[in-house]
Amino acid sequence: MNKIFPSDFLWGASTSAYQVEGAAYEDGKKASQQDIINKDSYEKFGFATAEIASDEYHHYKEDVALMKEMGFRCYRFSIAWSRVFPDGVGEVNEKGIQYYRDLIHELKENGIEPIVTLYHYDCPWALVEKYGGWLDRRIVKDFEYYARYVINEFKDDVKYWTTINEQSIIVQYWTQKCYIPEELLDGKHNQLRYQINHYMNLAHAIACNLVHELVPGGLVGAPLGYSCIYPLSSKADDVMAMQNAQALRNDYYTDIYFKGEYNKAAQIYLEKHGLAPVIEEGDMELIASGKSDFLALNYYASECACACPDDGTYKMRWSGVNRSGKKGDISGFETHPGFYQMCKNPKLDTTDWDWAIDPIGMEYMLRDLYNNYNKPLMITENGLGAYDTLTDDRKIHDDYRIDYLKKHIAAMGKAMEYGVEMIAYCPWSAVDLLSTSNGVKKRYGFIYVDRTDDDPKQCERIRKDSFYWYQKVIESNGEEL
Ligand code: BGP
């Protein structure tokens, strides 16, 4: 590759608080909704809970040292709202905020730029108990209280801020990402998915404004779960279905971030089906006021859409999930009769969890988004969830992960050759951590965490082969893949 990456390009990796920190109830932290959602996941699925995760809370110095050894120039992580404000609002938890001061200090000391995510699925449980968390508009004010405190606290140390992780994925997998009471799951309440998203749009705009108000030279954007979408065939109705899916699954979010408005086709579809959010006076003005400086993208896989007739054969549904890690075991595809249905792309191989492996999709996505909105982009997640084997001599030969990352970095480089402005590449994940849907056996890290779903052991850190490979990539500024 030809010196395509600028010398200040930010190479690093990502994690999120509840998936990596552990110490779920330590030093004053109270439960987040993820502690509660995942409370029974061992009994139900054999997956670890979030209580210990990768224990980064106690290993952060070691982790930062390993990041430094890999040559990281940045680290994207999230702040746990319920560590800072155990009750969501009110008194700050001094020990909780101190943890992030220490982490950020450690990063800066080691020349690693922090990229902070304000919210990654982990609403304080106290707010869920009080009014249902994101189901209630009151959350927007409380989020503002939390965000203002955190942004102000770190205004001198953190330049890059990302707001709410993956609103698009929260809409699809709302019970995994938000605590939704049983009585709302009878299929009549799907409008709430979009209502939650609307409140998050308000919160996102507020966070953008706060960064611009409080952080000298601060830059802010949403970290969005994004997949480019292909039509299943070149038949006109499949291509139309692709456009519909693009409107509802992607443009519905990016138009908010960059145009300050809901995508028209998507909104009309939602209105027709009683799914559109209730918008109060002043909401759209607030949304439009929150200007994004960049878009952060979490890209793992491309998607595929096909035509779906509205003849009574199909029912509306949202994305299914593969819990078993056996290829083909996915529980279903998002379906909107008369608009589109998502389906498997027969031309692409998948991971064991049915995620299509598609580096070209990365180039396609980056070029498409840059064409449409003309804003710098960063990758805040990209990676291969896989079973890793720890050999007897305590090595992890993860050539499959190296292959995946290599091809995706090359694809990003191609997009840049065609003019796309990229700030950072932060694959998922720095260290192994708790998957949102598949326990700790599905691994993503450069750094192996020696624990299983059954036994947290000591969470010892071990460098994988991909660790040494990524070190070379960074050292050569992306030239040596
Ligand atoms: C993204 C989330 C991450 C992460 C990743 C991998 O959607 O932002 O939190 O977990 O996906 O997904 P999973 O954990 O389900 O394998």
CSV table of C-alpha atoms and ligand atoms in Angstrom, one decimal:
chain,number,residue,atom,x,y,z
A,1,MET,CA,0.0,0.0,0.0
A,2,ASN,CA,1.2,3.5,-0.9
A,3,LYS,CA,1.6,5.8,2.1
A,4,ILE,CA,-2.1,6.3,2.2
A,5,PHE,CA,-2.4,6.7,5.9
A,6,PRO,CA,-1.5,10.2,7.2
A,7,SER,CA,1.2,10.3,9.8
A,8,ASP,CA,-1.3,11.4,12.5
A,9,PHE,CA,-3.7,8.6,11.7
A,10,LEU,CA,-5.1,7.1,14.9
A,11,TRP,CA,-4.5,3.3,15.1
A,12,GLY,CA,-6.0,1.7,18.2
A,13,ALA,CA,-8.9,-0.5,19.3
A,14,SER,CA,-12.2,-0.4,21.1
A,15,THR,CA,-14.0,-1.8,24.2
A,16,SER,CA,-17.1,-0.8,26.2
A,17,ALA,CA,-17.5,-0.5,29.9
A,18,TYR,CA,-19.9,-3.2,30.8
A,19,GLN,CA,-18.2,-5.7,28.5
A,20,VAL,CA,-14.7,-5.2,29.7
A,21,GLU,CA,-14.5,-3.5,33.2
A,22,GLY,CA,-16.2,-6.0,35.6
A,23,ALA,CA,-16.3,-4.6,39.2
A,24,ALA,CA,-20.0,-4.3,38.5
A,25,TYR,CA,-20.7,-3.5,42.2
A,26,GLU,CA,-17.4,-2.2,43.4
A,27,ASP,CA,-16.4,1.2,44.8
A,28,GLY,CA,-19.9,2.6,44.9
A,29,LYS,CA,-21.0,1.5,41.4
A,30,LYS,CA,-24.6,0.3,41.2
A,31,ALA,CA,-26.2,-1.9,38.6
A,32,SER,CA,-26.7,-0.8,35.1
A,33,GLN,CA,-29.5,-2.3,33.0
A,34,GLN,CA,-26.8,-4.6,31.5
A,35,ASP,CA,-26.0,-6.1,34.9
A,36,ILE,CA,-29.7,-6.9,35.2
A,37,ILE,CA,-30.3,-8.1,31.6
A,38,ASN,CA,-27.3,-10.4,31.8
A,39,LYS,CA,-28.0,-11.6,35.3
A,40,ASP,CA,-29.4,-14.9,34.3
A,41,SER,CA,-27.4,-15.4,31.1
A,42,TYR,CA,-25.3,-18.2,32.6
A,43,GLU,CA,-28.3,-20.2,33.6
A,44,LYS,CA,-30.1,-19.5,30.4
A,45,PHE,CA,-27.4,-19.8,27.8
A,46,GLY,CA,-24.2,-20.8,29.6
A,47,PHE,CA,-22.8,-17.2,29.0
A,48,ALA,CA,-20.8,-15.3,31.6
A,49,THR,CA,-22.5,-12.3,33.3
A,50,ALA,CA,-21.1,-8.8,33.3
A,51,GLU,CA,-20.0,-9.0,36.9
A,52,ILE,CA,-16.3,-9.7,36.2
A,53,ALA,CA,-16.1,-9.5,32.4
A,54,SER,CA,-12.4,-9.0,31.6
A,55,ASP,CA,-11.7,-7.3,34.9
A,56,GLU,CA,-10.2,-4.2,33.2
A,57,TYR,CA,-11.2,-2.2,36.3
A,58,HIS,CA,-8.3,-4.0,38.1
A,59,HIS,CA,-6.1,-4.6,35.0
A,60,TYR,CA,-6.2,-1.2,33.3
A,61,LYS,CA,-2.6,-0.4,33.9
A,62,GLU,CA,-1.5,-3.7,32.4
A,63,ASP,CA,-3.9,-3.3,29.5
A,64,VAL,CA,-2.7,0.2,28.7
A,65,ALA,CA,0.9,-1.1,28.8
A,66,LEU,CA,0.0,-3.8,26.3
A,67,MET,CA,-1.7,-1.2,24.1
A,68,LYS,CA,1.4,0.9,24.3
A,69,GLU,CA,3.5,-2.1,23.3
A,70,MET,CA,1.3,-2.6,20.3
A,71,GLY,CA,1.9,1.0,19.4
A,72,PHE,CA,-1.7,2.2,19.9
A,73,ARG,CA,-2.2,5.9,19.2
A,74,CYS,CA,-5.8,5.8,20.5
A,75,TYR,CA,-8.1,3.8,22.6
A,76,ARG,CA,-11.9,4.0,22.3
A,77,PHE,CA,-13.7,3.0,25.5
A,78,SER,CA,-17.0,4.0,27.1
A,79,ILE,CA,-17.8,5.5,30.5
A,80,ALA,CA,-20.3,3.6,32.7
A,81,TRP,CA,-22.9,6.1,33.7
A,82,SER,CA,-23.8,4.1,36.8
A,83,ARG,CA,-20.2,4.1,37.9
A,84,VAL,CA,-20.1,7.9,37.8
A,85,PHE,CA,-23.7,8.4,39.0
A,86,PRO,CA,-24.8,5.2,40.7
A,87,ASP,CA,-28.4,6.5,40.9
A,88,GLY,CA,-28.3,8.1,37.4
A,89,VAL,CA,-28.4,11.6,38.8
A,90,GLY,CA,-27.5,13.4,42.0
A,91,GLU,CA,-24.3,12.8,43.9
A,92,VAL,CA,-21.2,11.9,41.9
A,93,ASN,CA,-19.4,8.7,43.0
A,94,GLU,CA,-15.9,10.0,43.6
A,95,LYS,CA,-14.3,6.6,43.3
A,96,GLY,CA,-16.1,5.9,40.1
A,97,ILE,CA,-15.0,9.1,38.4
A,98,GLN,CA,-11.5,8.6,39.8
A,99,TYR,CA,-11.3,5.3,37.8
A,100,TYR,CA,-11.8,7.2,34.6
A,101,ARG,CA,-9.4,10.0,35.6
A,102,ASP,CA,-6.8,7.3,36.3
A,103,LEU,CA,-7.5,5.5,33.0
A,104,ILE,CA,-7.3,8.7,30.9
A,105,HIS,CA,-4.2,9.8,32.8
A,106,GLU,CA,-2.5,6.4,32.1
A,107,LEU,CA,-3.4,6.6,28.4
A,108,LYS,CA,-2.1,10.2,28.0
A,109,GLU,CA,1.1,9.3,29.9
A,110,ASN,CA,1.6,6.6,27.3
A,111,GLY,CA,0.8,8.8,24.3
A,112,ILE,CA,-2.5,7.2,23.6
A,113,GLU,CA,-5.4,9.5,22.6
A,114,PRO,CA,-8.6,8.6,24.5
A,115,ILE,CA,-11.8,8.4,22.3
A,116,VAL,CA,-14.6,8.4,24.8
A,117,THR,CA,-18.1,7.0,24.2
A,118,LEU,CA,-20.7,8.5,26.6
A,119,TYR,CA,-23.2,5.7,26.4
A,120,HIS,CA,-22.8,2.0,25.4
A,121,TYR,CA,-26.1,0.2,26.3
A,122,ASP,CA,-25.7,0.6,30.1
A,123,CYS,CA,-28.4,2.8,31.5
A,124,PRO,CA,-28.3,3.0,35.3
A,125,TRP,CA,-30.7,0.5,36.7
A,126,ALA,CA,-32.0,3.2,39.1
A,127,LEU,CA,-33.4,5.1,36.2
A,128,VAL,CA,-35.0,2.0,34.8
A,129,GLU,CA,-36.7,1.5,38.2
A,130,LYS,CA,-37.7,5.1,38.4
A,131,TYR,CA,-39.4,5.6,35.1
A,132,GLY,CA,-38.4,2.8,32.7
A,133,GLY,CA,-35.0,4.2,31.5
A,134,TRP,CA,-35.1,5.1,27.8
A,135,LEU,CA,-38.8,4.3,27.6
A,136,ASP,CA,-39.4,7.7,29.2
A,137,ARG,CA,-38.6,11.2,28.0
A,138,ARG,CA,-37.3,12.1,31.4
A,139,ILE,CA,-34.1,10.2,30.5
A,140,VAL,CA,-33.1,13.0,28.2
A,141,LYS,CA,-32.7,15.5,31.0
A,142,ASP,CA,-30.9,13.0,33.2
A,143,PHE,CA,-28.5,12.1,30.3
A,144,GLU,CA,-27.8,15.8,29.9
A,145,TYR,CA,-26.9,16.0,33.6
A,146,TYR,CA,-24.5,13.0,33.3
A,147,ALA,CA,-23.0,14.1,30.0
A,148,ARG,CA,-22.4,17.7,31.1
A,149,TYR,CA,-20.6,16.4,34.2
A,150,VAL,CA,-18.4,14.0,32.3
A,151,ILE,CA,-17.6,16.2,29.3
A,152,ASN,CA,-16.7,19.1,31.7
A,153,GLU,CA,-14.6,16.8,33.8
A,154,PHE,CA,-12.5,15.6,30.9
A,155,LYS,CA,-12.6,18.7,28.6
A,156,ASP,CA,-8.9,19.2,28.8
A,157,ASP,CA,-7.9,15.6,28.2
A,158,VAL,CA,-10.4,14.3,25.7
A,159,LYS,CA,-10.7,15.8,22.2
A,160,TYR,CA,-12.7,13.0,20.5
A,161,TRP,CA,-16.2,12.2,21.9
A,162,THR,CA,-18.7,9.7,20.6
A,163,THR,CA,-22.3,9.9,21.9
A,164,ILE,CA,-24.7,6.9,21.9
A,165,ASN,CA,-23.5,3.6,20.7
A,166,GLU,CA,-25.4,2.0,17.8
A,167,GLN,CA,-28.9,3.5,17.9
A,168,SER,CA,-29.6,1.4,14.8
A,169,ILE,CA,-28.8,-1.8,16.7
A,170,ILE,CA,-30.8,-0.7,19.7
A,171,VAL,CA,-33.9,-0.5,17.5
A,172,GLN,CA,-33.3,-4.0,16.1
A,173,TYR,CA,-32.3,-5.8,19.3
A,174,TRP,CA,-34.1,-3.7,21.9
A,175,THR,CA,-34.5,-6.3,24.6
A,176,GLN,CA,-30.7,-7.0,24.5
A,177,LYS,CA,-29.7,-3.4,24.6
A,178,CYS,CA,-32.5,-1.9,26.8
A,179,TYR,CA,-34.4,-3.4,29.7
A,180,ILE,CA,-37.9,-3.9,28.3
A,181,PRO,CA,-40.6,-5.2,30.7
A,182,GLU,CA,-42.4,-8.5,29.8
A,183,GLU,CA,-45.7,-6.8,29.3
A,184,LEU,CA,-44.4,-4.7,26.4
A,185,LEU,CA,-43.3,-7.7,24.4
A,186,ASP,CA,-46.6,-8.8,23.0
A,187,GLY,CA,-45.9,-7.2,19.6
A,188,LYS,CA,-48.2,-4.3,20.1
A,189,HIS,CA,-45.5,-2.0,21.4
A,190,ASN,CA,-42.9,-1.9,18.6
A,191,GLN,CA,-43.5,1.8,18.2
A,192,LEU,CA,-41.5,2.2,21.4
A,193,ARG,CA,-38.3,1.0,19.6
A,194,TYR,CA,-38.6,4.2,17.5
A,195,GLN,CA,-39.6,6.3,20.5
A,196,ILE,CA,-36.5,5.2,22.4
A,197,ASN,CA,-34.5,6.1,19.3
A,198,HIS,CA,-36.1,9.5,19.2
A,199,TYR,CA,-35.1,10.2,22.8
A,200,MET,CA,-31.6,9.1,21.9
A,201,ASN,CA,-31.6,11.5,19.0
A,202,LEU,CA,-32.4,14.3,21.5
A,203,ALA,CA,-29.6,13.1,23.8
A,204,HIS,CA,-27.2,12.8,21.0
A,205,ALA,CA,-27.8,16.4,19.9
A,206,ILE,CA,-27.4,17.6,23.5
A,207,ALA,CA,-24.1,15.8,23.8
A,208,CYS,CA,-22.9,17.3,20.5
A,209,ASN,CA,-23.8,20.8,21.8
A,210,LEU,CA,-22.1,20.2,25.1
A,211,VAL,CA,-18.9,19.1,23.5
A,212,HIS,CA,-18.9,22.2,21.3
A,213,GLU,CA,-19.7,24.4,24.3
A,214,LEU,CA,-17.3,22.9,26.8
A,215,VAL,CA,-14.3,21.3,25.1
A,216,PRO,CA,-11.8,23.6,23.4
A,217,GLY,CA,-11.2,22.1,20.0
A,218,GLY,CA,-13.5,19.1,20.8
A,219,LEU,CA,-14.9,16.9,18.1
A,220,VAL,CA,-18.0,14.8,18.4
A,221,GLY,CA,-20.0,12.2,16.4
A,222,ALA,CA,-22.3,9.3,16.9
A,223,PRO,CA,-20.8,5.7,16.9
A,224,LEU,CA,-23.3,4.0,14.6
A,225,GLY,CA,-23.7,0.3,13.8
A,226,TYR,CA,-23.8,0.3,10.1
A,227,SER,CA,-23.9,-2.3,7.3
A,228,CYS,CA,-24.1,-1.6,3.7
A,229,ILE,CA,-26.9,-3.4,2.0
A,230,TYR,CA,-26.9,-5.4,-1.3
A,231,PRO,CA,-29.9,-6.6,-3.2
A,232,LEU,CA,-30.3,-10.4,-3.3
A,233,SER,CA,-30.5,-10.3,-7.1
A,234,SER,CA,-30.6,-7.8,-10.0
A,235,LYS,CA,-34.4,-8.1,-10.2
A,236,ALA,CA,-35.9,-4.6,-9.9
A,237,ASP,CA,-38.0,-5.5,-6.9
A,238,ASP,CA,-35.0,-6.7,-5.0
A,239,VAL,CA,-33.1,-3.6,-5.8
A,240,MET,CA,-36.1,-1.5,-4.6
A,241,ALA,CA,-36.1,-3.6,-1.4
A,242,MET,CA,-32.5,-2.7,-1.0
A,243,GLN,CA,-33.3,1.0,-1.2
A,244,ASN,CA,-36.1,0.6,1.3
A,245,ALA,CA,-33.8,-1.2,3.7
A,246,GLN,CA,-31.1,1.4,3.2
A,247,ALA,CA,-33.7,4.1,4.2
A,248,LEU,CA,-35.0,2.5,7.3
A,249,ARG,CA,-31.8,0.8,8.6
A,250,ASN,CA,-29.2,3.4,7.7
A,251,ASP,CA,-30.4,6.7,6.3
A,252,TYR,CA,-32.9,7.0,9.2
A,253,TYR,CA,-29.9,7.5,11.5
A,254,THR,CA,-27.4,9.3,9.4
A,255,ASP,CA,-29.9,11.8,8.1
A,256,ILE,CA,-30.6,12.8,11.7
A,257,TYR,CA,-26.9,13.2,12.4
A,258,PHE,CA,-26.0,15.2,9.3
A,259,LYS,CA,-29.3,16.8,8.0
A,260,GLY,CA,-31.1,17.1,11.3
A,261,GLU,CA,-34.2,15.4,9.9
A,262,TYR,CA,-35.8,12.0,9.6
A,263,ASN,CA,-35.4,10.2,6.3
A,264,LYS,CA,-38.7,10.8,4.5
A,265,ALA,CA,-39.3,7.4,3.0
A,266,ALA,CA,-38.5,5.6,6.3
A,267,GLN,CA,-40.6,8.0,8.3
A,268,ILE,CA,-43.6,7.6,5.9
A,269,TYR,CA,-43.3,3.8,6.2
A,270,LEU,CA,-43.2,4.0,10.0
A,271,GLU,CA,-46.2,6.4,10.1
A,272,LYS,CA,-48.2,4.0,7.9
A,273,HIS,CA,-47.6,1.2,10.3
A,274,GLY,CA,-48.1,3.1,13.6
A,275,LEU,CA,-44.4,2.9,14.4
A,276,ALA,CA,-43.3,6.5,14.1
A,277,PRO,CA,-42.1,8.3,17.2
A,278,VAL,CA,-44.1,11.0,18.9
A,279,ILE,CA,-42.2,14.2,18.2
A,280,GLU,CA,-42.9,17.2,20.5
A,281,GLU,CA,-42.6,20.9,19.7
A,282,GLY,CA,-39.0,22.0,19.6
A,283,ASP,CA,-37.6,18.4,19.2
A,284,MET,CA,-36.6,18.8,15.6
A,285,GLU,CA,-35.0,22.2,16.2
A,286,LEU,CA,-32.9,20.6,19.0
A,287,ILE,CA,-31.9,17.7,16.8
A,288,ALA,CA,-30.9,20.0,14.0
A,289,SER,CA,-28.8,22.1,16.4
A,290,GLY,CA,-26.6,19.2,17.4
A,291,LYS,CA,-23.9,19.2,14.7
A,292,SER,CA,-21.7,16.2,14.2
A,293,ASP,CA,-18.0,16.7,13.3
A,294,PHE,CA,-17.6,13.2,12.1
A,295,LEU,CA,-19.3,9.8,12.0
A,296,ALA,CA,-17.9,6.8,13.8
A,297,LEU,CA,-18.8,3.5,12.3
A,298,ASN,CA,-19.1,0.0,13.7
A,299,TYR,CA,-18.8,-2.2,10.7
A,300,TYR,CA,-18.6,-6.0,11.0
A,301,ALA,CA,-20.6,-7.3,8.1
A,302,SER,CA,-22.6,-6.3,5.0
A,303,GLU,CA,-26.3,-7.2,4.7
A,304,CYS,CA,-28.6,-8.4,2.0
A,305,ALA,CA,-32.2,-7.5,1.2
A,306,CYS,CA,-34.9,-9.0,-1.0
A,307,ALA,CA,-38.4,-8.1,-2.0
A,308,CYS,CA,-41.2,-9.0,0.5
A,309,PRO,CA,-44.8,-9.0,-0.7
A,310,ASP,CA,-47.5,-7.6,1.5
A,311,ASP,CA,-50.0,-10.4,0.7
A,312,GLY,CA,-50.5,-11.7,4.2
A,313,THR,CA,-47.8,-14.4,4.0
A,314,TYR,CA,-45.2,-12.4,5.9
A,315,LYS,CA,-45.4,-10.8,9.3
A,316,MET,CA,-43.4,-7.7,10.4
A,317,ARG,CA,-40.4,-8.7,12.5
A,318,TRP,CA,-37.0,-7.5,13.6
A,319,SER,CA,-33.5,-9.1,13.3
A,320,GLY,CA,-32.9,-12.6,14.8
A,321,VAL,CA,-29.8,-13.7,16.5
A,322,ASN,CA,-27.5,-16.8,16.5
A,323,ARG,CA,-27.0,-17.9,20.1
A,324,SER,CA,-25.3,-21.2,19.4
A,325,GLY,CA,-22.3,-20.2,17.3
A,326,LYS,CA,-23.2,-22.9,14.8
A,327,LYS,CA,-23.4,-21.5,11.3
A,328,GLY,CA,-27.0,-21.3,10.0
A,329,ASP,CA,-28.6,-21.2,13.4
A,330,ILE,CA,-29.9,-17.6,13.1
A,331,SER,CA,-33.3,-17.2,14.5
A,332,GLY,CA,-34.7,-15.1,11.6
A,333,PHE,CA,-34.4,-12.0,9.5
A,334,GLU,CA,-35.9,-8.5,9.8
A,335,THR,CA,-39.1,-8.4,7.7
A,336,HIS,CA,-41.3,-5.5,6.7
A,337,PRO,CA,-44.0,-6.7,4.3
A,338,GLY,CA,-44.3,-4.5,1.3
A,339,PHE,CA,-41.0,-2.8,2.0
A,340,TYR,CA,-38.2,-5.3,2.3
A,341,GLN,CA,-36.9,-8.5,4.0
A,342,MET,CA,-33.3,-9.1,5.1
A,343,CYS,CA,-31.8,-12.4,4.0
A,344,LYS,CA,-28.6,-14.3,3.8
A,345,ASN,CA,-26.2,-13.2,1.0
A,346,PRO,CA,-25.4,-16.5,-0.8
A,347,LYS,CA,-22.2,-15.0,-2.3
A,348,LEU,CA,-20.5,-14.4,1.1
A,349,ASP,CA,-19.0,-16.6,3.7
A,350,THR,CA,-19.9,-16.0,7.3
A,351,THR,CA,-18.5,-16.2,10.8
A,352,ASP,CA,-19.8,-19.1,13.0
A,353,TRP,CA,-22.4,-16.6,14.2
A,354,ASP,CA,-23.7,-15.9,10.7
A,355,TRP,CA,-22.2,-12.5,10.2
A,356,ALA,CA,-21.2,-12.1,6.5
A,357,ILE,CA,-17.5,-11.5,6.0
A,358,ASP,CA,-17.1,-8.7,3.5
A,359,PRO,CA,-14.1,-6.4,3.3
A,360,ILE,CA,-15.3,-4.8,0.1
A,361,GLY,CA,-18.5,-3.8,2.0
A,362,MET,CA,-16.2,-1.7,4.1
A,363,GLU,CA,-14.9,0.3,1.1
A,364,TYR,CA,-18.4,0.5,-0.3
A,365,MET,CA,-19.8,1.9,3.0
A,366,LEU,CA,-17.0,4.4,3.5
A,367,ARG,CA,-17.2,5.8,0.0
A,368,ASP,CA,-21.0,5.9,0.0
A,369,LEU,CA,-21.2,7.8,3.3
A,370,TYR,CA,-18.4,10.2,2.4
A,371,ASN,CA,-20.1,10.9,-0.9
A,372,ASN,CA,-23.4,11.6,0.9
A,373,TYR,CA,-22.4,13.6,3.8
A,374,ASN,CA,-18.8,14.8,3.1
A,375,LYS,CA,-17.7,14.4,6.7
A,376,PRO,CA,-14.6,12.6,8.1
A,377,LEU,CA,-15.2,9.1,9.3
A,378,MET,CA,-13.6,6.8,11.9
A,379,ILE,CA,-14.0,3.1,12.4
A,380,THR,CA,-14.8,2.5,16.0
A,381,GLU,CA,-15.5,-1.2,15.6
A,382,ASN,CA,-14.6,-3.9,13.1
A,383,GLY,CA,-13.5,-7.4,13.9
A,384,LEU,CA,-14.0,-11.1,13.8
A,385,GLY,CA,-15.8,-12.9,16.6
A,386,ALA,CA,-14.2,-16.3,16.7
A,387,TYR,CA,-13.4,-19.3,19.0
A,388,ASP,CA,-9.8,-19.0,20.0
A,389,THR,CA,-7.7,-21.9,21.2
A,390,LEU,CA,-5.1,-21.5,23.9
A,391,THR,CA,-2.3,-24.0,23.1
A,392,ASP,CA,-0.4,-26.0,25.7
A,393,ASP,CA,2.5,-23.5,25.4
A,394,ARG,CA,0.0,-20.7,26.0
A,395,LYS,CA,-0.1,-19.2,22.5
A,396,ILE,CA,-3.1,-18.2,20.4
A,397,HIS,CA,-2.6,-18.7,16.7
A,398,ASP,CA,-5.5,-16.5,15.3
A,399,ASP,CA,-4.5,-16.3,11.7
A,400,TYR,CA,-8.2,-16.1,10.8
A,401,ARG,CA,-8.5,-12.8,12.7
A,402,ILE,CA,-5.4,-11.4,11.0
A,403,ASP,CA,-6.8,-12.4,7.6
A,404,TYR,CA,-10.1,-10.6,8.4
A,405,LEU,CA,-8.5,-7.4,9.7
A,406,LYS,CA,-5.8,-7.3,7.0
A,407,LYS,CA,-8.5,-7.3,4.3
A,408,HIS,CA,-10.6,-4.7,6.0
A,409,ILE,CA,-7.7,-2.3,6.6
A,410,ALA,CA,-6.8,-2.7,2.9
A,411,ALA,CA,-10.4,-1.9,2.0
A,412,MET,CA,-10.3,1.2,4.2
A,413,GLY,CA,-7.0,2.2,2.4
A,414,LYS,CA,-8.7,1.8,-0.9
A,415,ALA,CA,-11.6,4.1,0.2
A,416,MET,CA,-9.0,6.6,1.3
A,417,GLU,CA,-7.2,6.4,-2.1
A,418,TYR,CA,-10.6,7.5,-3.6
A,419,GLY,CA,-10.6,10.5,-1.3
A,420,VAL,CA,-12.4,9.4,1.8
A,421,GLU,CA,-11.2,11.2,4.9
A,422,MET,CA,-10.5,8.8,7.8
A,423,ILE,CA,-9.5,9.8,11.3
A,424,ALA,CA,-9.1,6.5,13.1
A,425,TYR,CA,-9.2,2.7,12.9
A,426,CYS,CA,-10.3,1.1,16.2
A,427,PRO,CA,-11.2,-2.6,15.7
A,428,TRP,CA,-13.2,-4.5,18.2
A,429,SER,CA,-11.5,-5.3,20.5
A,430,ALA,CA,-8.4,-4.4,22.4
A,431,VAL,CA,-8.7,-7.2,24.9
A,432,ASP,CA,-11.1,-10.1,24.8
A,433,LEU,CA,-14.4,-9.2,26.4
A,434,LEU,CA,-18.0,-10.2,27.1
A,435,SER,CA,-19.9,-10.4,23.8
A,436,THR,CA,-23.3,-8.7,23.9
A,437,SER,CA,-25.0,-11.8,22.7
A,438,ASN,CA,-22.6,-14.8,23.0
A,439,GLY,CA,-20.7,-14.8,26.3
A,440,VAL,CA,-16.9,-14.8,26.4
A,441,LYS,CA,-16.3,-17.8,24.2
A,442,LYS,CA,-16.8,-15.6,21.1
A,443,ARG,CA,-13.6,-13.6,21.2
A,444,TYR,CA,-12.5,-10.5,19.4
A,445,GLY,CA,-9.3,-9.2,21.1
A,446,PHE,CA,-5.6,-8.8,20.2
A,447,ILE,CA,-5.0,-9.7,23.9
A,448,TYR,CA,-6.4,-13.0,25.1
A,449,VAL,CA,-8.1,-12.9,28.5
A,450,ASP,CA,-7.7,-16.3,30.2
A,451,ARG,CA,-11.1,-16.9,31.4
A,452,THR,CA,-14.1,-19.0,30.3
A,453,ASP,CA,-17.9,-18.6,30.6
A,454,ASP,CA,-17.8,-21.1,33.5
A,455,ASP,CA,-14.7,-19.8,35.3
A,456,PRO,CA,-13.4,-16.2,35.5
A,457,LYS,CA,-10.0,-17.5,36.7
A,458,GLN,CA,-7.5,-14.7,37.1
A,459,CYS,CA,-8.2,-13.0,33.7
A,460,GLU,CA,-4.5,-13.3,32.8
A,461,ARG,CA,-3.6,-11.4,29.7
A,462,ILE,CA,-1.8,-13.2,26.8
A,463,ARG,CA,-0.6,-11.7,23.5
A,464,LYS,CA,-2.2,-13.4,20.5
A,465,ASP,CA,-0.5,-13.7,17.1
A,466,SER,CA,-2.7,-10.9,16.0
A,467,PHE,CA,-1.1,-8.7,18.7
A,468,TYR,CA,2.3,-9.0,17.0
A,469,TRP,CA,0.8,-8.6,13.6
A,470,TYR,CA,-1.1,-5.4,14.5
A,471,GLN,CA,2.1,-4.0,16.2
A,472,LYS,CA,3.8,-4.2,12.8
A,473,VAL,CA,0.8,-2.7,11.0
A,474,ILE,CA,1.0,0.3,13.3
A,475,GLU,CA,4.7,0.6,13.2
A,476,SER,CA,4.6,0.7,9.4
A,477,ASN,CA,1.7,3.1,9.5
A,478,GLY,CA,-0.5,0.7,7.6
A,479,GLU,CA,2.0,-0.1,4.9
A,480,GLU,CA,2.9,-3.6,6.1
A,481,LEU,CA,-0.2,-5.7,6.2
B,1,BGP,C1,-21.5,-4.1,18.4
B,1,BGP,C2,-21.4,-3.5,19.8
B,1,BGP,C3,-20.4,-4.0,20.7
B,1,BGP,C4,-19.9,-5.4,20.4
B,1,BGP,C5,-20.0,-5.9,19.0
B,1,BGP,C6,-19.9,-7.3,18.7
B,1,BGP,O1,-22.8,-4.1,18.0
B,1,BGP,O2,-21.3,-2.1,19.8
B,1,BGP,O3,-20.7,-3.8,22.0
B,1,BGP,O4,-20.2,-6.3,21.3
B,1,BGP,O5,-21.1,-5.4,18.3
B,1,BGP,O6,-21.1,-8.0,18.9
B,1,BGP,P1,-21.3,-9.2,19.8
B,1,BGP,O7,-20.8,-8.8,21.2
B,1,BGP,O8,-22.8,-9.5,19.9
B,1,BGP,O9,-20.5,-10.3,19.3
